[in-house]
Tab-separated table of N, CA and C in Angstrom:
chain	number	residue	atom	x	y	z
A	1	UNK	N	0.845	-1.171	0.000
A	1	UNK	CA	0.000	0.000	0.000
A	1	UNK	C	0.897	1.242	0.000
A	2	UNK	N	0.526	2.386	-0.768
A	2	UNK	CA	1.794	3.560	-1.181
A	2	UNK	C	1.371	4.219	0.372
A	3	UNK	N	2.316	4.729	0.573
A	3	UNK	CA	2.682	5.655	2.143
A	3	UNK	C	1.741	6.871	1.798
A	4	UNK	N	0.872	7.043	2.568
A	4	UNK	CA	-0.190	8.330	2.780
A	4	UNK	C	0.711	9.231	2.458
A	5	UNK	N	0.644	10.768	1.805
A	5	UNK	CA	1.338	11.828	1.988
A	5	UNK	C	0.341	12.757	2.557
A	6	UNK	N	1.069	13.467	4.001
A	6	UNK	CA	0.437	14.601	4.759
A	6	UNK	C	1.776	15.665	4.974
A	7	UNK	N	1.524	16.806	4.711
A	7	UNK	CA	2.198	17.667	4.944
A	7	UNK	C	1.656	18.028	6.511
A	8	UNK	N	2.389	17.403	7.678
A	8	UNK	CA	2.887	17.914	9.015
A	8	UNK	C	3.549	18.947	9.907
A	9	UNK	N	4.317	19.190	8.791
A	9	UNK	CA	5.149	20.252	8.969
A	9	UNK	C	5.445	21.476	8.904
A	10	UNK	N	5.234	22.690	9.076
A	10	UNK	CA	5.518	24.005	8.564
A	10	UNK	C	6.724	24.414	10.196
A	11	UNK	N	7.405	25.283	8.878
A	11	UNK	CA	8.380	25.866	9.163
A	11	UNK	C	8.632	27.257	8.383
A	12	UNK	N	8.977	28.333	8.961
A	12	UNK	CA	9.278	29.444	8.466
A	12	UNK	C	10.717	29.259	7.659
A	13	UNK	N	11.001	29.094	6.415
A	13	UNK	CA	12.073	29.561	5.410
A	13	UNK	C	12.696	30.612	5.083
A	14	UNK	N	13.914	30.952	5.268
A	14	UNK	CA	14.800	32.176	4.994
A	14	UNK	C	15.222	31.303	3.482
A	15	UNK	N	15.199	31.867	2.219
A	15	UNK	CA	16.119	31.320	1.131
A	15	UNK	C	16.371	32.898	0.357
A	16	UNK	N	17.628	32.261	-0.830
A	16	UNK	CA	18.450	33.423	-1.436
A	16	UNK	C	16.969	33.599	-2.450
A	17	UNK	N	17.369	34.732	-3.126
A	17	UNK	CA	16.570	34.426	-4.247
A	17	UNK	C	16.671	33.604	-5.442
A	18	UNK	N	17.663	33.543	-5.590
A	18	UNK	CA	17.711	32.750	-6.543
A	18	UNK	C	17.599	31.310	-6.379
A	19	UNK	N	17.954	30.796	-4.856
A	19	UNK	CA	17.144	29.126	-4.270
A	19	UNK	C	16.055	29.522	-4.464
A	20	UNK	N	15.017	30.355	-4.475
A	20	UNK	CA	13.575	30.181	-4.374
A	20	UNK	C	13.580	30.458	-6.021
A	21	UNK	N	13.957	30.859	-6.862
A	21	UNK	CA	13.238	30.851	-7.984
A	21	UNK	C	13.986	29.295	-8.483
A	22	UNK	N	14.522	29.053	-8.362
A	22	UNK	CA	14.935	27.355	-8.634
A	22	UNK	C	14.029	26.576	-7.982
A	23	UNK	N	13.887	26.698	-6.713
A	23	UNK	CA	12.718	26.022	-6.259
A	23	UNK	C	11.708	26.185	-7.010
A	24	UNK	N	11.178	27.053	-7.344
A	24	UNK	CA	9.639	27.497	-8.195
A	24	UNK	C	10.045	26.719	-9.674
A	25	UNK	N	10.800	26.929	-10.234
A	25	UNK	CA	11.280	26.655	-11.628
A	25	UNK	C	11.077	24.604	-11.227
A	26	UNK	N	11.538	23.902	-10.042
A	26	UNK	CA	11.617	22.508	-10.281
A	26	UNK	C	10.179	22.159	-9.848
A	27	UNK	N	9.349	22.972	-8.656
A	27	UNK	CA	8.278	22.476	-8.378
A	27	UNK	C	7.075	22.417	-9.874
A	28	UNK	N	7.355	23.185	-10.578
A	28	UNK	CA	6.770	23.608	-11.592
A	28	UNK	C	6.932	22.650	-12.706
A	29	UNK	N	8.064	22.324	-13.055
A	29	UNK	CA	8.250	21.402	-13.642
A	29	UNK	C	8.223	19.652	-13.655
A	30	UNK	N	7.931	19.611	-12.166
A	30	UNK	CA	7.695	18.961	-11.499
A	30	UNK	C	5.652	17.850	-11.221
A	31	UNK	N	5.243	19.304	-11.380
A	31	UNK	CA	4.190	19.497	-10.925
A	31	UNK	C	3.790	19.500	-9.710
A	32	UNK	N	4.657	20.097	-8.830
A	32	UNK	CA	4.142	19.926	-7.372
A	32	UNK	C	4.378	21.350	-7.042
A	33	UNK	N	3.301	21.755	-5.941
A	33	UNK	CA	3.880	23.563	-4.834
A	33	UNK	C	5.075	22.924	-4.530
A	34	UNK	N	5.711	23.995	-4.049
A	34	UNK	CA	6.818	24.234	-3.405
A	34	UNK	C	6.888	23.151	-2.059
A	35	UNK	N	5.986	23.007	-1.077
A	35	UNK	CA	6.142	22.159	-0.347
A	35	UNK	C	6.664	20.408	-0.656
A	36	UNK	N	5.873	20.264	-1.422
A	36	UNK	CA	5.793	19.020	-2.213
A	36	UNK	C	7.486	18.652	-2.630
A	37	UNK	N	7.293	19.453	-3.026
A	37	UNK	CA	8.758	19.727	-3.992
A	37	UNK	C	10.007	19.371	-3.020
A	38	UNK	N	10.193	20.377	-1.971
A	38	UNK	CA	11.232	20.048	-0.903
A	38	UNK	C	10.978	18.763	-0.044
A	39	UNK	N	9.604	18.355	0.184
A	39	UNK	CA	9.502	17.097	0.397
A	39	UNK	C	9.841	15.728	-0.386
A	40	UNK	N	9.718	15.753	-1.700
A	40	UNK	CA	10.349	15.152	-2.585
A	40	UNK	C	11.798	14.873	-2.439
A	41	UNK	N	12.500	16.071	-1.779
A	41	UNK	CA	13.890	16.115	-2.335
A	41	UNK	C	14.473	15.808	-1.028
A	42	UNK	N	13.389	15.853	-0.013
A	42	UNK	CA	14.361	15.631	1.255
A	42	UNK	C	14.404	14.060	1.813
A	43	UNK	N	13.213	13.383	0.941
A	43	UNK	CA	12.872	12.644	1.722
A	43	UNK	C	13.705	11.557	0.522
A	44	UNK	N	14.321	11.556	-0.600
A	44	UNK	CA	14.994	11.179	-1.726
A	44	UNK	C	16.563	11.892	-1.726
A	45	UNK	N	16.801	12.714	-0.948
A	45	UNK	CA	18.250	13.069	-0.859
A	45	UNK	C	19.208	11.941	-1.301
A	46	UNK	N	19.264	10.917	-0.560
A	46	UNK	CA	20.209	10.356	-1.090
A	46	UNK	C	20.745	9.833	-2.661
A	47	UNK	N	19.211	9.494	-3.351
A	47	UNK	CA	19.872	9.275	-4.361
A	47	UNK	C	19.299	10.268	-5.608
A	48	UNK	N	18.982	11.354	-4.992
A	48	UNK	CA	19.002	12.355	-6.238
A	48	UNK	C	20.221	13.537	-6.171
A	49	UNK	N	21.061	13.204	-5.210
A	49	UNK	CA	22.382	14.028	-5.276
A	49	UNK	C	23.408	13.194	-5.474
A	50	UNK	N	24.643	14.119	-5.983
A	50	UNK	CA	25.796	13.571	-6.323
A	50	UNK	C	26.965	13.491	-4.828
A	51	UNK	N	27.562	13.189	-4.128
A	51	UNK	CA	27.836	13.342	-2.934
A	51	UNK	C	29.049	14.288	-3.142
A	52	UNK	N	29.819	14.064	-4.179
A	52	UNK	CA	31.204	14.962	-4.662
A	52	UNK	C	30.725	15.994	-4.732
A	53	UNK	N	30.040	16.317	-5.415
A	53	UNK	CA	29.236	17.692	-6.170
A	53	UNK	C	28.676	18.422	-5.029
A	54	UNK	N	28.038	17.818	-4.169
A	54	UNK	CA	27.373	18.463	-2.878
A	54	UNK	C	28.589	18.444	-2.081
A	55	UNK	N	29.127	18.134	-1.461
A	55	UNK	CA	30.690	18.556	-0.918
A	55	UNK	C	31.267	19.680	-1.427
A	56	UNK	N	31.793	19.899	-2.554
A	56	UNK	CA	32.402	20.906	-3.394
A	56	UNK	C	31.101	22.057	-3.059
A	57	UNK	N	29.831	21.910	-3.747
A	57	UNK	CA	29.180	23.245	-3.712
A	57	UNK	C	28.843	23.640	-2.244
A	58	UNK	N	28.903	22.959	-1.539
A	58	UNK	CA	28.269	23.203	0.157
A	58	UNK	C	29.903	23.987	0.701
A	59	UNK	N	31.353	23.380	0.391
A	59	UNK	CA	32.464	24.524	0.851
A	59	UNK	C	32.320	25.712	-0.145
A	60	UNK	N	32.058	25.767	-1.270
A	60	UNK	CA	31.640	26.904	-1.996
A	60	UNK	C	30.628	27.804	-1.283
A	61	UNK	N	29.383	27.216	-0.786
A	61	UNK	CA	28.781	27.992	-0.318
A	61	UNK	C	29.129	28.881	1.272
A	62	UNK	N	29.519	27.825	1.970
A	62	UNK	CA	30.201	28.099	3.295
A	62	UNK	C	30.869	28.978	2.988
A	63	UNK	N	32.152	29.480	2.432
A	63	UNK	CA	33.204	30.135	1.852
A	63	UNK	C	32.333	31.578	1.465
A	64	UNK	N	31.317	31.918	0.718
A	64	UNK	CA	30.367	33.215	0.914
A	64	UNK	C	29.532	33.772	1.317
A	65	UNK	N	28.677	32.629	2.182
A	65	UNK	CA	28.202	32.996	2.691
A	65	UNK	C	28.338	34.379	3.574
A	66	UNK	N	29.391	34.964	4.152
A	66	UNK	CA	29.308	36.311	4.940
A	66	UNK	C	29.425	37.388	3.913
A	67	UNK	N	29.795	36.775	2.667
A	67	UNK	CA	29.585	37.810	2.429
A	67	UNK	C	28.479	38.136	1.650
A	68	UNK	N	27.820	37.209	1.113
A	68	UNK	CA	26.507	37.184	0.903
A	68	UNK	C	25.879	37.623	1.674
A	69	UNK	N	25.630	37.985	2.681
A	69	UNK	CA	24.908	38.724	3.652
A	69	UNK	C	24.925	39.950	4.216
A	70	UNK	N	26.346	40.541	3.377
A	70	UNK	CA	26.219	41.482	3.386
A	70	UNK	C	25.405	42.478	2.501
């Protein structure tokens, strides 16, 4: 029997803009809201990322983050 889907969860989101228009751009293409969408991806992390690739872009990101915020 397929696993019920209930969205349980809300949480307030801080994202860049440009994560949220990527978000909008995959939910869309996707066919799912935005919720859906990050649920998809969180709950499938493992095998819809590359682990090298997410290493490399996650010290990339770490690395500007301050100053991105400025």
């Amino acid at each position: 029997m397929p696993k019920r889907f209930r969205l349980t969860r809300r949480f307030p989101v801080a994202m860049t803009e440009d994560g949220y228009r990527r978000l909008k751009k995959f939910s869309a293409e996707a066919g799912l809201d935005e919720g859906e969408a990050l649920s998809f991806l969180f709950e499938n992390f493992s095998s819809v990322m590359n682990e090298e690739n997410l290493t490399a872009r996650l010290r990339l990101f770490n690395s500007e983050i301050d100053d991105r915020k400025r």
